[in-house]
PDB file of C-alpha atoms in Angstrom:
ATOM      1  CA  MET A   1      17.631  -1.770 -20.029  1.00  0.00           C
ATOM      2  CA  ALA A   2      16.435   0.876 -17.552  1.00  0.00           C
ATOM      3  CA  VAL A   3      16.766  -0.042 -13.871  1.00  0.00           C
ATOM      4  CA  ALA A   4      14.189   0.453 -11.111  1.00  0.00           C
ATOM      5  CA  LEU A   5      15.128   0.104  -7.445  1.00  0.00           C
ATOM      6  CA  VAL A   6      12.318  -1.101  -5.199  1.00  0.00           C
ATOM      7  CA  THR A   7      12.113  -1.067  -1.411  1.00  0.00           C
ATOM      8  CA  GLY A   8       9.478  -3.272   0.184  1.00  0.00           C
ATOM      9  CA  ALA A   9       9.622  -5.482  -2.907  1.00  0.00           C
ATOM     10  CA  ASN A  10       8.729  -8.623  -0.964  1.00  0.00           C
ATOM     11  CA  GLY A  11       5.645  -7.080   0.618  1.00  0.00           C
ATOM     12  CA  PHE A  12       2.019  -7.301  -0.475  1.00  0.00           C
ATOM     13  CA  LEU A  13       2.045  -4.254  -2.757  1.00  0.00           C
ATOM     14  CA  GLY A  14       5.705  -4.750  -3.669  1.00  0.00           C
ATOM     15  CA  ASN A  15       5.146  -8.095  -5.359  1.00  0.00           C
ATOM     16  CA  TYR A  16       2.524  -6.595  -7.658  1.00  0.00           C
ATOM     17  CA  VAL A  17       4.536  -3.453  -8.401  1.00  0.00           C
ATOM     18  CA  CYS A  18       7.604  -5.513  -9.315  1.00  0.00           C
ATOM     19  CA  ARG A  19       5.571  -7.591 -11.770  1.00  0.00           C
ATOM     20  CA  GLU A  20       4.189  -4.432 -13.341  1.00  0.00           C
ATOM     21  CA  ILE A  21       7.654  -2.876 -13.702  1.00  0.00           C
ATOM     22  CA  LEU A  22       9.061  -6.042 -15.264  1.00  0.00           C
ATOM     23  CA  ASP A  23       6.148  -6.184 -17.706  1.00  0.00           C
ATOM     24  CA  ARG A  24       7.106  -2.685 -18.835  1.00  0.00           C
ATOM     25  CA  GLY A  25      10.649  -3.725 -19.666  1.00  0.00           C
ATOM     26  CA  TYR A  26      12.507  -2.464 -16.612  1.00  0.00           C
ATOM     27  CA  ASP A  27      15.192  -4.360 -14.759  1.00  0.00           C
ATOM     28  CA  VAL A  28      14.105  -4.599 -11.101  1.00  0.00           C
ATOM     29  CA  VAL A  29      16.589  -4.486  -8.225  1.00  0.00           C
ATOM     30  CA  ARG A  30      15.197  -5.143  -4.761  1.00  0.00           C
ATOM     31  CA  LEU A  31      16.576  -3.149  -1.837  1.00  0.00           C
ATOM     32  CA  SER A  32      16.325  -5.214   1.337  1.00  0.00           C
ATOM     33  CA  ARG A  33      17.053  -3.913   4.838  1.00  0.00           C
ATOM     34  CA  GLY A  34      18.951  -6.175   7.184  1.00  0.00           C
ATOM     35  CA  SER A  35      19.826  -8.644   4.407  1.00  0.00           C
ATOM     36  CA  THR A  36      23.343  -9.973   3.898  1.00  0.00           C
ATOM     37  CA  VAL A  37      22.580 -11.685   0.597  1.00  0.00           C
ATOM     38  CA  GLU A  38      23.435  -9.878  -2.612  1.00  0.00           C
ATOM     39  CA  ASP A  39      22.782 -11.076  -6.124  1.00  0.00           C
ATOM     40  CA  GLU A  40      22.166  -9.532  -9.506  1.00  0.00           C
ATOM     41  CA  LYS A  41      18.556  -8.690  -8.642  1.00  0.00           C
ATOM     42  CA  ALA A  42      18.991  -7.580  -5.027  1.00  0.00           C
ATOM     43  CA  SER A  43      21.095  -5.160  -3.025  1.00  0.00           C
ATOM     44  CA  PRO A  44      21.297  -5.528   0.760  1.00  0.00           C
ATOM     45  CA  LEU A  45      20.965  -2.549   3.074  1.00  0.00           C
ATOM     46  CA  SER A  46      21.766  -2.116   6.733  1.00  0.00           C
ATOM     47  CA  ALA A  47      18.879  -2.234   9.211  1.00  0.00           C
ATOM     48  CA  LYS A  48      18.964   1.575   9.357  1.00  0.00           C
ATOM     49  CA  PRO A  49      20.018   2.557   5.834  1.00  0.00           C
ATOM     50  CA  THR A  50      22.061   5.707   5.332  1.00  0.00           C
ATOM     51  CA  ALA A  51      21.866   8.048   2.370  1.00  0.00           C
ATOM     52  CA  SER A  52      25.468   7.286   1.408  1.00  0.00           C
ATOM     53  CA  GLU A  53      24.951   3.518   1.103  1.00  0.00           C
ATOM     54  CA  ILE A  54      21.746   3.997  -0.892  1.00  0.00           C
ATOM     55  CA  CYS A  55      23.412   6.585  -3.139  1.00  0.00           C
ATOM     56  CA  LYS A  56      26.211   4.127  -3.878  1.00  0.00           C
ATOM     57  CA  ILE A  57      23.655   1.546  -5.043  1.00  0.00           C
ATOM     58  CA  ILE A  58      21.799   4.110  -7.172  1.00  0.00           C
ATOM     59  CA  ASP A  59      25.058   5.062  -8.903  1.00  0.00           C
ATOM     60  CA  GLU A  60      26.303   1.481  -9.327  1.00  0.00           C
ATOM     61  CA  ARG A  61      22.986   0.279 -10.727  1.00  0.00           C
ATOM     62  CA  GLN A  62      22.392   3.495 -12.702  1.00  0.00           C
ATOM     63  CA  ALA A  63      18.813   3.502 -11.464  1.00  0.00           C
ATOM     64  CA  ALA A  64      16.258   5.581 -13.354  1.00  0.00           C
ATOM     65  CA  ILE A  65      13.452   5.231 -10.785  1.00  0.00           C
ATOM     66  CA  VAL A  66      13.255   4.403  -7.083  1.00  0.00           C
ATOM     67  CA  TYR A  67       9.940   3.026  -5.819  1.00  0.00           C
ATOM     68  CA  HIS A  68       9.876   3.429  -2.056  1.00  0.00           C
ATOM     69  CA  LEU A  69       7.193   0.983  -0.925  1.00  0.00           C
ATOM     70  CA  ALA A  70       8.703  -0.055   2.412  1.00  0.00           C
ATOM     71  CA  GLY A  71       6.912   1.010   5.568  1.00  0.00           C
ATOM     72  CA  THR A  72       4.908  -0.337   8.470  1.00  0.00           C
ATOM     73  CA  SER A  73       1.815   0.302  10.549  1.00  0.00           C
ATOM     74  CA  GLN A  74       2.775  -2.378  13.075  1.00  0.00           C
ATOM     75  CA  ALA A  75       5.964  -1.051  14.678  1.00  0.00           C
ATOM     76  CA  SER A  76       6.713  -1.999  18.284  1.00  0.00           C
ATOM     77  CA  ASP A  77       7.306   1.602  19.342  1.00  0.00           C
ATOM     78  CA  LEU A  78       7.355   5.155  18.008  1.00  0.00           C
ATOM     79  CA  GLU A  79      11.067   5.102  17.209  1.00  0.00           C
ATOM     80  CA  ALA A  80      10.675   1.973  15.079  1.00  0.00           C
ATOM     81  CA  LEU A  81       7.639   3.487  13.345  1.00  0.00           C
ATOM     82  CA  TYR A  82       9.528   6.644  12.395  1.00  0.00           C
ATOM     83  CA  GLN A  83      12.602   4.672  11.370  1.00  0.00           C
ATOM     84  CA  ALA A  84      10.493   2.643   8.932  1.00  0.00           C
ATOM     85  CA  ASN A  85       8.200   5.383   7.634  1.00  0.00           C
ATOM     86  CA  VAL A  86      10.181   8.624   7.863  1.00  0.00           C
ATOM     87  CA  PHE A  87      13.934   8.197   8.317  1.00  0.00           C
ATOM     88  CA  PHE A  88      14.226   5.498   5.642  1.00  0.00           C
ATOM     89  CA  ALA A  89      12.316   7.705   3.194  1.00  0.00           C
ATOM     90  CA  GLN A  90      14.525  10.689   4.008  1.00  0.00           C
ATOM     91  CA  SER A  91      17.618   8.565   3.346  1.00  0.00           C
ATOM     92  CA  ILE A  92      16.145   7.542  -0.022  1.00  0.00           C
ATOM     93  CA  LEU A  93      15.442  11.174  -0.930  1.00  0.00           C
ATOM     94  CA  SER A  94      18.876  12.405   0.153  1.00  0.00           C
ATOM     95  CA  ALA A  95      20.556   9.567  -1.726  1.00  0.00           C
ATOM     96  CA  ALA A  96      18.615  10.285  -4.908  1.00  0.00           C
ATOM     97  CA  ALA A  97      19.434  13.991  -4.720  1.00  0.00           C
ATOM     98  CA  SER A  98      23.151  13.215  -4.289  1.00  0.00           C
ATOM     99  CA  ALA A  99      23.340  10.639  -7.085  1.00  0.00           C
ATOM    100  CA  LYS A 100      25.385  11.309 -10.215  1.00  0.00           C
ATOM    101  CA  SER A 101      22.179  11.062 -12.237  1.00  0.00           C
ATOM    102  CA  PRO A 102      19.266  11.648  -9.827  1.00  0.00           C
ATOM    103  CA  PRO A 103      16.434   9.149 -10.391  1.00  0.00           C
ATOM    104  CA  LYS A 104      12.724   9.745 -10.096  1.00  0.00           C
ATOM    105  CA  VAL A 105      11.394   8.839  -6.651  1.00  0.00           C
ATOM    106  CA  ILE A 106       7.919   7.431  -6.030  1.00  0.00           C
ATOM    107  CA  LEU A 107       6.790   7.531  -2.404  1.00  0.00           C
ATOM    108  CA  ILE A 108       3.803   5.493  -1.249  1.00  0.00           C
ATOM    109  CA  GLY A 109       1.585   7.463   1.086  1.00  0.00           C
ATOM    110  CA  SER A 110      -1.532   6.404   2.958  1.00  0.00           C
ATOM    111  CA  ALA A 111      -5.162   7.429   3.300  1.00  0.00           C
ATOM    112  CA  ALA A 112      -4.413   7.551   7.043  1.00  0.00           C
ATOM    113  CA  GLU A 113      -2.716  10.898   6.393  1.00  0.00           C
ATOM    114  CA  TYR A 114      -6.101  12.590   5.992  1.00  0.00           C
ATOM    115  CA  GLY A 115      -7.712  11.841   9.337  1.00  0.00           C
ATOM    116  CA  ARG A 116     -11.448  12.493   9.497  1.00  0.00           C
ATOM    117  CA  PRO A 117     -13.125  13.696   6.289  1.00  0.00           C
ATOM    118  CA  VAL A 118     -13.510  17.481   6.202  1.00  0.00           C
ATOM    119  CA  ASN A 119     -15.956  17.680   3.289  1.00  0.00           C
ATOM    120  CA  SER A 120     -19.726  17.283   3.498  1.00  0.00           C
ATOM    121  CA  ASP A 121     -19.642  14.527   0.854  1.00  0.00           C
ATOM    122  CA  MET A 122     -17.142  12.580   3.035  1.00  0.00           C
ATOM    123  CA  ILE A 123     -14.658  12.429   0.141  1.00  0.00           C
ATOM    124  CA  SER A 124     -10.978  13.144   0.866  1.00  0.00           C
ATOM    125  CA  ARG A 125      -9.153  15.215  -1.746  1.00  0.00           C
ATOM    126  CA  GLU A 126      -5.455  15.934  -2.158  1.00  0.00           C
ATOM    127  CA  SER A 127      -6.111  19.642  -1.520  1.00  0.00           C
ATOM    128  CA  ASP A 128      -7.642  18.923   1.904  1.00  0.00           C
ATOM    129  CA  THR A 129      -5.812  19.846   5.077  1.00  0.00           C
ATOM    130  CA  CYS A 130      -4.479  16.623   6.583  1.00  0.00           C
ATOM    131  CA  SER A 131      -5.089  15.968  10.285  1.00  0.00           C
ATOM    132  CA  PRO A 132      -4.067  12.340  10.900  1.00  0.00           C
ATOM    133  CA  LEU A 133      -5.305  10.749  14.119  1.00  0.00           C
ATOM    134  CA  SER A 134      -2.839   7.873  14.434  1.00  0.00           C
ATOM    135  CA  ALA A 135       0.918   7.730  14.888  1.00  0.00           C
ATOM    136  CA  TYR A 136       1.052   5.780  11.629  1.00  0.00           C
ATOM    137  CA  GLY A 137      -0.857   8.481   9.738  1.00  0.00           C
ATOM    138  CA  ILE A 138       1.343  11.193  11.244  1.00  0.00           C
ATOM    139  CA  SER A 139       4.502   9.343  10.204  1.00  0.00           C
ATOM    140  CA  LYS A 140       3.250   8.854   6.638  1.00  0.00           C
ATOM    141  CA  LEU A 141       2.321  12.539   6.406  1.00  0.00           C
ATOM    142  CA  ALA A 142       5.834  13.401   7.586  1.00  0.00           C
ATOM    143  CA  GLN A 143       7.175  11.262   4.733  1.00  0.00           C
ATOM    144  CA  THR A 144       4.962  13.181   2.302  1.00  0.00           C
ATOM    145  CA  HIS A 145       6.266  16.526   3.567  1.00  0.00           C
ATOM    146  CA  HIS A 146       9.867  15.353   3.158  1.00  0.00           C
ATOM    147  CA  GLY A 147       9.057  14.251  -0.380  1.00  0.00           C
ATOM    148  CA  LEU A 148       7.435  17.559  -1.313  1.00  0.00           C
ATOM    149  CA  ALA A 149      10.362  19.477   0.195  1.00  0.00           C
ATOM    150  CA  ALA A 150      12.800  17.406  -1.871  1.00  0.00           C
ATOM    151  CA  SER A 151      10.725  18.170  -4.957  1.00  0.00           C
ATOM    152  CA  GLU A 152      10.897  21.891  -4.201  1.00  0.00           C
ATOM    153  CA  ALA A 153      14.679  21.493  -4.052  1.00  0.00           C
ATOM    154  CA  GLY A 154      14.718  20.032  -7.565  1.00  0.00           C
ATOM    155  CA  LEU A 155      14.334  16.260  -7.158  1.00  0.00           C
ATOM    156  CA  CYS A 156      11.646  14.526  -9.233  1.00  0.00           C
ATOM    157  CA  VAL A 157       9.318  13.153  -6.524  1.00  0.00           C
ATOM    158  CA  THR A 158       5.722  11.940  -6.797  1.00  0.00           C
ATOM    159  CA  ILE A 159       3.565  10.743  -3.900  1.00  0.00           C
ATOM    160  CA  ALA A 160       1.002   8.006  -4.547  1.00  0.00           C
ATOM    161  CA  ARG A 161      -1.413   8.145  -1.597  1.00  0.00           C
ATOM    162  CA  LEU A 162      -2.754   4.605  -1.365  1.00  0.00           C
ATOM    163  CA  PHE A 163      -6.177   3.753   0.036  1.00  0.00           C
ATOM    164  CA  ASN A 164      -7.238   0.137   0.806  1.00  0.00           C
ATOM    165  CA  PRO A 165      -5.729  -2.466  -1.539  1.00  0.00           C
ATOM    166  CA  ILE A 166      -7.076  -6.020  -1.406  1.00  0.00           C
ATOM    167  CA  GLY A 167      -6.193  -9.166  -3.302  1.00  0.00           C
ATOM    168  CA  VAL A 168      -4.297 -12.429  -3.163  1.00  0.00           C
ATOM    169  CA  GLY A 169      -1.633 -12.132  -0.489  1.00  0.00           C
ATOM    170  CA  SER A 170      -3.435  -9.528   1.648  1.00  0.00           C
ATOM    171  CA  PRO A 171      -1.587  -9.607   4.981  1.00  0.00           C
ATOM    172  CA  ALA A 172      -3.228 -10.930   8.127  1.00  0.00           C
ATOM    173  CA  THR A 173      -2.694  -7.501   9.704  1.00  0.00           C
ATOM    174  CA  THR A 174      -5.538  -6.173   7.536  1.00  0.00           C
ATOM    175  CA  ALA A 175      -9.146  -6.848   8.480  1.00  0.00           C
ATOM    176  CA  LEU A 176     -10.064  -8.645   5.261  1.00  0.00           C
ATOM    177  CA  GLY A 177      -6.807 -10.596   5.189  1.00  0.00           C
ATOM    178  CA  SER A 178      -7.503 -11.821   8.713  1.00  0.00           C
ATOM    179  CA  PHE A 179     -11.083 -12.835   7.892  1.00  0.00           C
ATOM    180  CA  VAL A 180     -10.028 -14.762   4.785  1.00  0.00           C
ATOM    181  CA  ARG A 181      -7.422 -16.678   6.776  1.00  0.00           C
ATOM    182  CA  GLN A 182      -9.933 -17.570   9.468  1.00  0.00           C
ATOM    183  CA  ILE A 183     -12.362 -19.045   6.941  1.00  0.00           C
ATOM    184  CA  ALA A 184      -9.601 -20.774   4.954  1.00  0.00           C
ATOM    185  CA  SER A 185      -8.579 -22.613   8.126  1.00  0.00           C
ATOM    186  CA  MET A 186     -12.094 -23.897   8.842  1.00  0.00           C
ATOM    187  CA  PRO A 187     -13.057 -27.529   8.156  1.00  0.00           C
ATOM    188  CA  THR A 188     -15.607 -28.339   5.466  1.00  0.00           C
ATOM    189  CA  GLY A 189     -18.292 -28.366   8.143  1.00  0.00           C
ATOM    190  CA  GLY A 190     -17.750 -24.662   8.767  1.00  0.00           C
ATOM    191  CA  GLY A 191     -16.856 -22.666  11.831  1.00  0.00           C
ATOM    192  CA  ILE A 192     -17.037 -19.315  13.578  1.00  0.00           C
ATOM    193  CA  LEU A 193     -15.720 -16.113  12.007  1.00  0.00           C
ATOM    194  CA  ARG A 194     -14.725 -13.728  14.772  1.00  0.00           C
ATOM    195  CA  THR A 195     -14.544 -10.034  13.931  1.00  0.00           C
ATOM    196  CA  GLY A 196     -14.809  -6.669  15.547  1.00  0.00           C
ATOM    197  CA  SER A 197     -17.371  -4.084  14.466  1.00  0.00           C
ATOM    198  CA  LEU A 198     -17.894  -3.987  10.696  1.00  0.00           C
ATOM    199  CA  HIS A 199     -19.645  -0.617  10.454  1.00  0.00           C
ATOM    200  CA  SER A 200     -16.770   1.139   8.653  1.00  0.00           C
ATOM    201  CA  THR A 201     -16.809   2.119   4.978  1.00  0.00           C
ATOM    202  CA  ARG A 202     -13.588   2.015   2.983  1.00  0.00           C
ATOM    203  CA  ASP A 203     -12.363   2.743  -0.541  1.00  0.00           C
ATOM    204  CA  PHE A 204     -11.210  -0.781  -1.399  1.00  0.00           C
ATOM    205  CA  ILE A 205      -9.171  -1.277  -4.572  1.00  0.00           C
ATOM    206  CA  ASP A 206      -7.739  -4.287  -6.366  1.00  0.00           C
ATOM    207  CA  VAL A 207      -4.029  -4.378  -5.493  1.00  0.00           C
ATOM    208  CA  ALA A 208      -3.115  -5.312  -9.082  1.00  0.00           C
ATOM    209  CA  GLU A 209      -4.903  -2.209 -10.388  1.00  0.00           C
ATOM    210  CA  ALA A 210      -3.271  -0.089  -7.704  1.00  0.00           C
ATOM    211  CA  ALA A 211       0.184  -1.361  -8.686  1.00  0.00           C
ATOM    212  CA  SER A 212      -0.515  -0.663 -12.351  1.00  0.00           C
ATOM    213  CA  ALA A 213      -1.649   2.885 -11.578  1.00  0.00           C
ATOM    214  CA  ILE A 214       1.440   3.558  -9.437  1.00  0.00           C
ATOM    215  CA  VAL A 215       3.835   2.379 -12.143  1.00  0.00           C
ATOM    216  CA  ARG A 216       2.014   4.214 -14.938  1.00  0.00           C
ATOM    217  CA  LEU A 217       1.985   7.361 -12.797  1.00  0.00           C
ATOM    218  CA  SER A 218       5.745   7.083 -12.318  1.00  0.00           C
ATOM    219  CA  LEU A 219       6.299   7.066 -16.080  1.00  0.00           C
ATOM    220  CA  LEU A 220       4.356  10.272 -16.730  1.00  0.00           C
ATOM    221  CA  SER A 221       5.887  13.710 -17.031  1.00  0.00           C
ATOM    222  CA  ASP A 222       4.566  16.736 -15.135  1.00  0.00           C
ATOM    223  CA  VAL A 223       3.494  14.735 -12.071  1.00  0.00           C
ATOM    224  CA  GLN A 224       6.456  15.604  -9.866  1.00  0.00           C
ATOM    225  CA  GLY A 225       5.858  17.500  -6.664  1.00  0.00           C
ATOM    226  CA  LYS A 226       2.246  16.331  -6.449  1.00  0.00           C
ATOM    227  CA  VAL A 227       0.167  13.940  -4.369  1.00  0.00           C
ATOM    228  CA  TYR A 228      -2.208  11.558  -6.140  1.00  0.00           C
ATOM    229  CA  ASN A 229      -4.903   9.546  -4.396  1.00  0.00           C
ATOM    230  CA  VAL A 230      -4.729   5.947  -5.591  1.00  0.00           C
ATOM    231  CA  CYS A 231      -8.335   4.928  -5.041  1.00  0.00           C
ATOM    232  CA  ALA A 232     -11.569   3.963  -6.784  1.00  0.00           C
ATOM    233  CA  GLY A 233     -13.500   6.951  -5.471  1.00  0.00           C
ATOM    234  CA  ALA A 234     -16.279   4.768  -4.043  1.00  0.00           C
ATOM    235  CA  GLY A 235     -16.899   3.359  -0.592  1.00  0.00           C
ATOM    236  CA  VAL A 236     -17.972  -0.149   0.403  1.00  0.00           C
ATOM    237  CA  ARG A 237     -19.096  -1.253   3.859  1.00  0.00           C
ATOM    238  CA  LEU A 238     -16.849  -3.843   5.445  1.00  0.00           C
ATOM    239  CA  GLN A 239     -20.015  -5.663   6.568  1.00  0.00           C
ATOM    240  CA  ASP A 240     -21.037  -6.117   2.920  1.00  0.00           C
ATOM    241  CA  LEU A 241     -17.633  -7.575   2.016  1.00  0.00           C
ATOM    242  CA  VAL A 242     -17.781 -10.014   4.911  1.00  0.00           C
ATOM    243  CA  SER A 243     -21.259 -11.132   3.829  1.00  0.00           C
ATOM    244  CA  GLN A 244     -19.919 -11.794   0.322  1.00  0.00           C
ATOM    245  CA  LEU A 245     -16.899 -13.612   1.743  1.00  0.00           C
ATOM    246  CA  ILE A 246     -19.131 -15.934   3.776  1.00  0.00           C
ATOM    247  CA  GLU A 247     -21.295 -16.538   0.710  1.00  0.00           C
ATOM    248  CA  VAL A 248     -18.401 -17.496  -1.582  1.00  0.00           C
ATOM    249  CA  SER A 249     -16.827 -19.715   1.090  1.00  0.00           C
ATOM    250  CA  GLY A 250     -19.357 -22.457   0.375  1.00  0.00           C
ATOM    251  CA  ILE A 251     -19.398 -23.595   4.002  1.00  0.00           C
ATOM    252  CA  ALA A 252     -21.517 -22.860   7.067  1.00  0.00           C
ATOM    253  CA  VAL A 253     -19.848 -19.845   8.648  1.00  0.00           C
ATOM    254  CA  GLN A 254     -21.269 -18.315  11.796  1.00  0.00           C
ATOM    255  CA  HIS A 255     -20.362 -14.664  12.267  1.00  0.00           C
ATOM    256  CA  GLN A 256     -19.556 -13.563  15.796  1.00  0.00           C
ATOM    257  CA  ILE A 257     -18.765  -9.937  16.655  1.00  0.00           C
ATOM    258  CA  GLU A 258     -16.439  -9.539  19.628  1.00  0.00           C
ATOM    259  CA  SER A 259     -16.158  -6.168  21.322  1.00  0.00           C
ATOM    260  CA  THR A 260     -12.551  -6.885  22.313  1.00  0.00           C
ATOM    261  CA  ARG A 261     -11.511  -6.975  18.658  1.00  0.00           C
ATOM    262  CA  ARG A 262     -10.750  -3.491  17.412  1.00  0.00           C
ATOM    263  CA  GLY A 263      -9.382  -2.163  14.161  1.00  0.00           C
ATOM    264  CA  THR A 264      -6.554   0.316  13.778  1.00  0.00           C
ATOM    265  CA  SER A 265      -8.827   3.284  13.014  1.00  0.00           C
ATOM    266  CA  ASP A 266     -11.818   4.923  14.674  1.00  0.00           C
ATOM    267  CA  ILE A 267     -12.757   6.745  11.467  1.00  0.00           C
ATOM    268  CA  ASP A 268     -16.036   5.426  10.060  1.00  0.00           C
ATOM    269  CA  THR A 269     -15.655   6.534   6.450  1.00  0.00           C
ATOM    270  CA  VAL A 270     -12.489   6.675   4.347  1.00  0.00           C
ATOM    271  CA  ILE A 271     -13.149   7.397   0.667  1.00  0.00           C
ATOM    272  CA  GLY A 272     -10.865   9.253  -1.711  1.00  0.00           C
ATOM    273  CA  SER A 273     -11.412  11.389  -4.771  1.00  0.00           C
ATOM    274  CA  ASN A 274      -9.674  10.029  -7.855  1.00  0.00           C
ATOM    275  CA  ASP A 275     -10.274  13.181  -9.917  1.00  0.00           C
ATOM    276  CA  ARG A 276      -6.597  14.157  -9.931  1.00  0.00           C
ATOM    277  CA  LEU A 277      -5.545  10.651 -10.963  1.00  0.00           C
ATOM    278  CA  ARG A 278      -8.105  10.653 -13.762  1.00  0.00           C
ATOM    279  CA  SER A 279      -6.900  14.079 -14.910  1.00  0.00           C
ATOM    280  CA  VAL A 280      -3.609  12.477 -16.003  1.00  0.00           C
ATOM    281  CA  GLY A 281      -5.364   9.660 -17.850  1.00  0.00           C
ATOM    282  CA  LEU A 282      -5.340   7.043 -15.091  1.00  0.00           C
ATOM    283  CA  ASP A 283      -8.333   5.384 -13.492  1.00  0.00           C
ATOM    284  CA  ILE A 284      -9.004   2.634 -10.972  1.00  0.00           C
ATOM    285  CA  SER A 285     -12.338   0.887 -11.222  1.00  0.00           C
ATOM    286  CA  LYS A 286     -14.341  -0.480  -8.326  1.00  0.00           C
ATOM    287  CA  PRO A 287     -13.249  -4.121  -7.897  1.00  0.00           C
ATOM    288  CA  ASP A 288     -15.308  -7.165  -8.783  1.00  0.00           C
ATOM    289  CA  PHE A 289     -15.417  -8.043  -5.106  1.00  0.00           C
ATOM    290  CA  ARG A 290     -16.839 -11.528  -5.542  1.00  0.00           C
ATOM    291  CA  SER A 291     -14.030 -12.490  -7.917  1.00  0.00           C
ATOM    292  CA  VAL A 292     -11.346 -10.936  -5.701  1.00  0.00           C
ATOM    293  CA  LEU A 293     -12.672 -12.671  -2.575  1.00  0.00           C
ATOM    294  CA  GLU A 294     -12.880 -16.039  -4.344  1.00  0.00           C
ATOM    295  CA  LYS A 295      -9.241 -15.746  -5.448  1.00  0.00           C
ATOM    296  CA  MET A 296      -8.092 -14.671  -1.986  1.00  0.00           C
ATOM    297  CA  LEU A 297      -9.896 -17.565  -0.323  1.00  0.00           C
ATOM    298  CA  SER A 298      -8.676 -20.114  -2.871  1.00  0.00           C
ATOM    299  CA  HIS A 299      -5.086 -18.947  -2.366  1.00  0.00           C
ATOM    300  CA  GLU A 300      -5.258 -19.192   1.425  1.00  0.00           C
ATOM    301  CA  ARG A 301      -6.963 -22.589   1.324  1.00  0.00           C
ATOM    302  CA  ALA A 302      -4.146 -23.895  -0.880  1.00  0.00           C
ATOM    303  CA  ILE A 303      -1.635 -22.698   1.718  1.00  0.00           C
ATOM    304  CA  VAL A 304      -3.584 -24.421   4.505  1.00  0.00           C
ATOM    305  CA  ARG A 305      -3.661 -27.702   2.552  1.00  0.00           C
ATOM    306  CA  LYS A 306       0.120 -27.632   2.133  1.00  0.00           C
ATOM    307  CA  SER A 307       0.789 -26.928   5.809  1.00  0.00           C
TER     308      SER A 307
END
């Protein structure tokens, strides 16, 4: 059975990607930083993994693919941000290149790499010049450049540039994840939903569809050395999603906008083109938002009841 190594396997996207890989007959081994526990399905890494320790695991497990999903937008300082988003990725790439049988490497990028849209239609394309505005976006773009350089040197690397995944398990660090948790914690009589400005438009995608597209992309030939937007190609206003969320909640929710609450981006519109993804036979449809929101809310309410 072919083996896939996965970093960030316990994260939001990681859980869905692991399920998708398993469904396709791969044996999944989780790489976990800072862990001291090792079993058949997991390999511990040091807090700051080196290429040599990762290479040893690749060789021992005879990995065919490495999915590098680990990363953060919430680091305490710049050094921690670059350790998570750049140095770890570089160690993965160096390890893969040094392995006895170099595996494919899939790097997860971010829409934050683009910065403000440069096209009149407000759609971001892989051929656009990237000008990220945040330290997070800059660090993810640095990861992309390292990946493309490794590809030029002969390693099979593909970058999946992820837009805005939503679904059951969305972390509280995301706007929608935070809003769902607030409503899930309200009594049956309702309560106040506190948000910042909801004027932004984003390319939201179902995380399960995103995971499927990433795994299917990794199994294609002739995709190495390229960046692929993983997006639906359509924007939705955050205000509209919040209105739907309040509607499906079934309780009296008062919406209160607080100027002190701010998101992580000052960019109003973030929408990607999925033309390149579709050119290789892959497509991500616009989510059934009502269904997704109902599932997210039901999941969080179940957690609240158990607590």
